[in-house]
Short mmCIF file of C-alpha atoms in Angstrom, two decimals:
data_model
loop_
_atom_site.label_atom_id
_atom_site.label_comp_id
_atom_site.label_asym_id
_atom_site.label_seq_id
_atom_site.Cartn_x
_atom_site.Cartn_y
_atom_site.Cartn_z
CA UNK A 6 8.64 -9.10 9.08
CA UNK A 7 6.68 -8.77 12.64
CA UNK A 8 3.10 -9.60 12.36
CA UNK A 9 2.44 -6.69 14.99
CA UNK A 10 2.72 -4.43 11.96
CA UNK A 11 0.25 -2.21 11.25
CA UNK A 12 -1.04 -1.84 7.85
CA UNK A 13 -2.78 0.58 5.74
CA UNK A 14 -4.74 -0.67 3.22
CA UNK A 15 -5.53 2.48 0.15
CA UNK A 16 -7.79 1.23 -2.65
CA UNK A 17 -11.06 2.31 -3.69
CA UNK A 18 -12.35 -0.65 -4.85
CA UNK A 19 -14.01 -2.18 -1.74
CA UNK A 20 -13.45 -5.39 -3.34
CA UNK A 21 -9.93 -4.69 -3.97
CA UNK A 22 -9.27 -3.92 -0.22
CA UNK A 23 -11.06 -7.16 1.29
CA UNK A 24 -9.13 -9.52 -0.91
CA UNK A 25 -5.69 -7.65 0.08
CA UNK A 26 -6.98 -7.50 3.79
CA UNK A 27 -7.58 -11.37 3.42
CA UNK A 28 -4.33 -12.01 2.05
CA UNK A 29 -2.68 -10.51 4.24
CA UNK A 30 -4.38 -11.93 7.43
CA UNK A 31 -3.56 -15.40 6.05
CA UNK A 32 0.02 -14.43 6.49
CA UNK A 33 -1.01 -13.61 9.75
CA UNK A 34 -1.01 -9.74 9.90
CA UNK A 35 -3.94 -8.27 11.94
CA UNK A 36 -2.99 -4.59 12.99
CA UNK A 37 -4.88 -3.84 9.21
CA UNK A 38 -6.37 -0.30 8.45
CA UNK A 39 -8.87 0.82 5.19
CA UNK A 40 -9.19 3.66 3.52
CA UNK A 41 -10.60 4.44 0.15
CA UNK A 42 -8.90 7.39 -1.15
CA UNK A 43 -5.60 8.90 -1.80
CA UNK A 44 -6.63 11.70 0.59
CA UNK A 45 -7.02 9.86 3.49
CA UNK A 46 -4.26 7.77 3.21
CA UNK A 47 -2.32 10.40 3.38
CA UNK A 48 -4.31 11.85 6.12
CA UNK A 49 -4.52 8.48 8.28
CA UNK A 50 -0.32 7.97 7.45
CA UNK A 51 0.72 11.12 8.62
CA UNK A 52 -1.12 10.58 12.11
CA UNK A 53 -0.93 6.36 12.56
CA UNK A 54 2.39 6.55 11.37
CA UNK A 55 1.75 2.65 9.34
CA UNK A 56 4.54 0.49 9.53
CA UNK A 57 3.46 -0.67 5.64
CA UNK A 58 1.12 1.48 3.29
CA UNK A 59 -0.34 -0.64 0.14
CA UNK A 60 -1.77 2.07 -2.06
CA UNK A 61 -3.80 1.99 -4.98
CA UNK A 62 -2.46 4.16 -8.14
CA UNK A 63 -5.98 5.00 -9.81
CA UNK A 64 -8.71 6.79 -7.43
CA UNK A 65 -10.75 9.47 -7.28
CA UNK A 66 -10.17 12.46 -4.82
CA UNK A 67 -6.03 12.19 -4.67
CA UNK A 68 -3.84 9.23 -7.33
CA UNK A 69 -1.22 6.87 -5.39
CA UNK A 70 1.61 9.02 -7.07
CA UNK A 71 0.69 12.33 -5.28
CA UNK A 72 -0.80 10.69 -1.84
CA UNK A 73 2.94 8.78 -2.09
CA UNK A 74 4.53 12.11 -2.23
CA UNK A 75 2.28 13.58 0.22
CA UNK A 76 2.95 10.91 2.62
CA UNK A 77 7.18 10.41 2.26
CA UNK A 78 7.35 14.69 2.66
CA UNK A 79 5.65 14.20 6.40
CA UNK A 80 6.91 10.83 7.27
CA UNK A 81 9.90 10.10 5.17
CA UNK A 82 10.30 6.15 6.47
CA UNK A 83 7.19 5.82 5.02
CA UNK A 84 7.41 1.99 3.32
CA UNK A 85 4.88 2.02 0.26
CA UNK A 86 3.91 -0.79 -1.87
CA UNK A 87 2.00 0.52 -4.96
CA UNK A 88 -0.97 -2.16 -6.34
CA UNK A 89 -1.54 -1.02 -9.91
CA UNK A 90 -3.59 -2.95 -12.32
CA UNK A 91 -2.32 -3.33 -16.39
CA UNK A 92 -1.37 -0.26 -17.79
CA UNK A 93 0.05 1.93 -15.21
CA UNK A 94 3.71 1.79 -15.75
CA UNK A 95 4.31 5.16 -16.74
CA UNK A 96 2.50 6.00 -13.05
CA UNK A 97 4.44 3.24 -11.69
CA UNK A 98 7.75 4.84 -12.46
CA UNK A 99 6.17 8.39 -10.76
CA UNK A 100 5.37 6.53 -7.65
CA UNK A 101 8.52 4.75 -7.38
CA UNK A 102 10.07 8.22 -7.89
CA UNK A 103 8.29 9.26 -5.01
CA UNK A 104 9.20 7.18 -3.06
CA UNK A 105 7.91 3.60 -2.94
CA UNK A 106 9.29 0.82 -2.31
CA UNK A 107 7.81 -1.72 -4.46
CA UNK A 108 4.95 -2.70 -6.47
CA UNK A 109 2.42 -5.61 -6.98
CA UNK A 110 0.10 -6.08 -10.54
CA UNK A 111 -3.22 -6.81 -9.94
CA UNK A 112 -5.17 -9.60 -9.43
CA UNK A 113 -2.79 -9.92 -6.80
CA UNK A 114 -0.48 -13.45 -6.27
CA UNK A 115 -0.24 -14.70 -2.91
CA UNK A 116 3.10 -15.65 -3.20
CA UNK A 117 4.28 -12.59 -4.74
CA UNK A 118 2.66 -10.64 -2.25
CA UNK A 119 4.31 -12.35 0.84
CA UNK A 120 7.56 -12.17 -1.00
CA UNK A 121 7.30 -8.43 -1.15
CA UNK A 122 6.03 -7.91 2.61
CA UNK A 123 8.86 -9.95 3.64
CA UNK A 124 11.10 -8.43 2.05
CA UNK A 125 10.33 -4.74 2.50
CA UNK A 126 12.38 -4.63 5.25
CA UNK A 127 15.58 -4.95 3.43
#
């Protein structure tokens, strides 16, 4: 994938977002946004238009599932990546039913997590 990408970044764990953030400038990806709620992602997607949209599945304000809905009606090429932590499944089906693409457990894997961005393409 192009490095010129730009990224949103949806979790509302600040923590959460500066180890993803790190991650994913160690891959070399700098075009990276923040946001801490399901509400403005969905607000920032529809007018940045974010090549690749990680999104949390548990915060306050607006969940991953609906902000993913949200987000594919008004910009249906929309390329999601859900980060859930243990115990989300039955939200991880929603959101892939809504349109994500893929999904990455928490603590996030390096490896894994490159494997995904790389691959989102396809």
């Amino acid at each position: 994938m192009n490095k010129d990408i730009s990224i949103l970044i949806c979790d509302d764990s600040i923590l959460a977002r500066k180890n993803l953030n790190g991650l994913l400038r160690q891959f070399g990806y700098t075009n990276i946004a923040e946001v801490s709620n399901g509400e403005d992602a969905v607000k920032y997607s529809l007018e940045n238009k974010p090549d690749l949209i990680f999104l949390d599945i548990v915060m306050p304000v607006k969940d991953g599932v609906t902000a993913t809905r949200e987000i594919i009606s008004g910009y249906p090429g929309a390329r999601i990546i859900i980060v859930s932590s243990v115990g989300t499944q039955t939200n991880l089906k929603e959101a892939i039913k809504a349109g994500a693409r893929d999904f990455i457990q928490k603590p996030i894997d390096a490896d894994l997590l490159k494997q995904v961005v790389e691959n989102i393409d396809g």
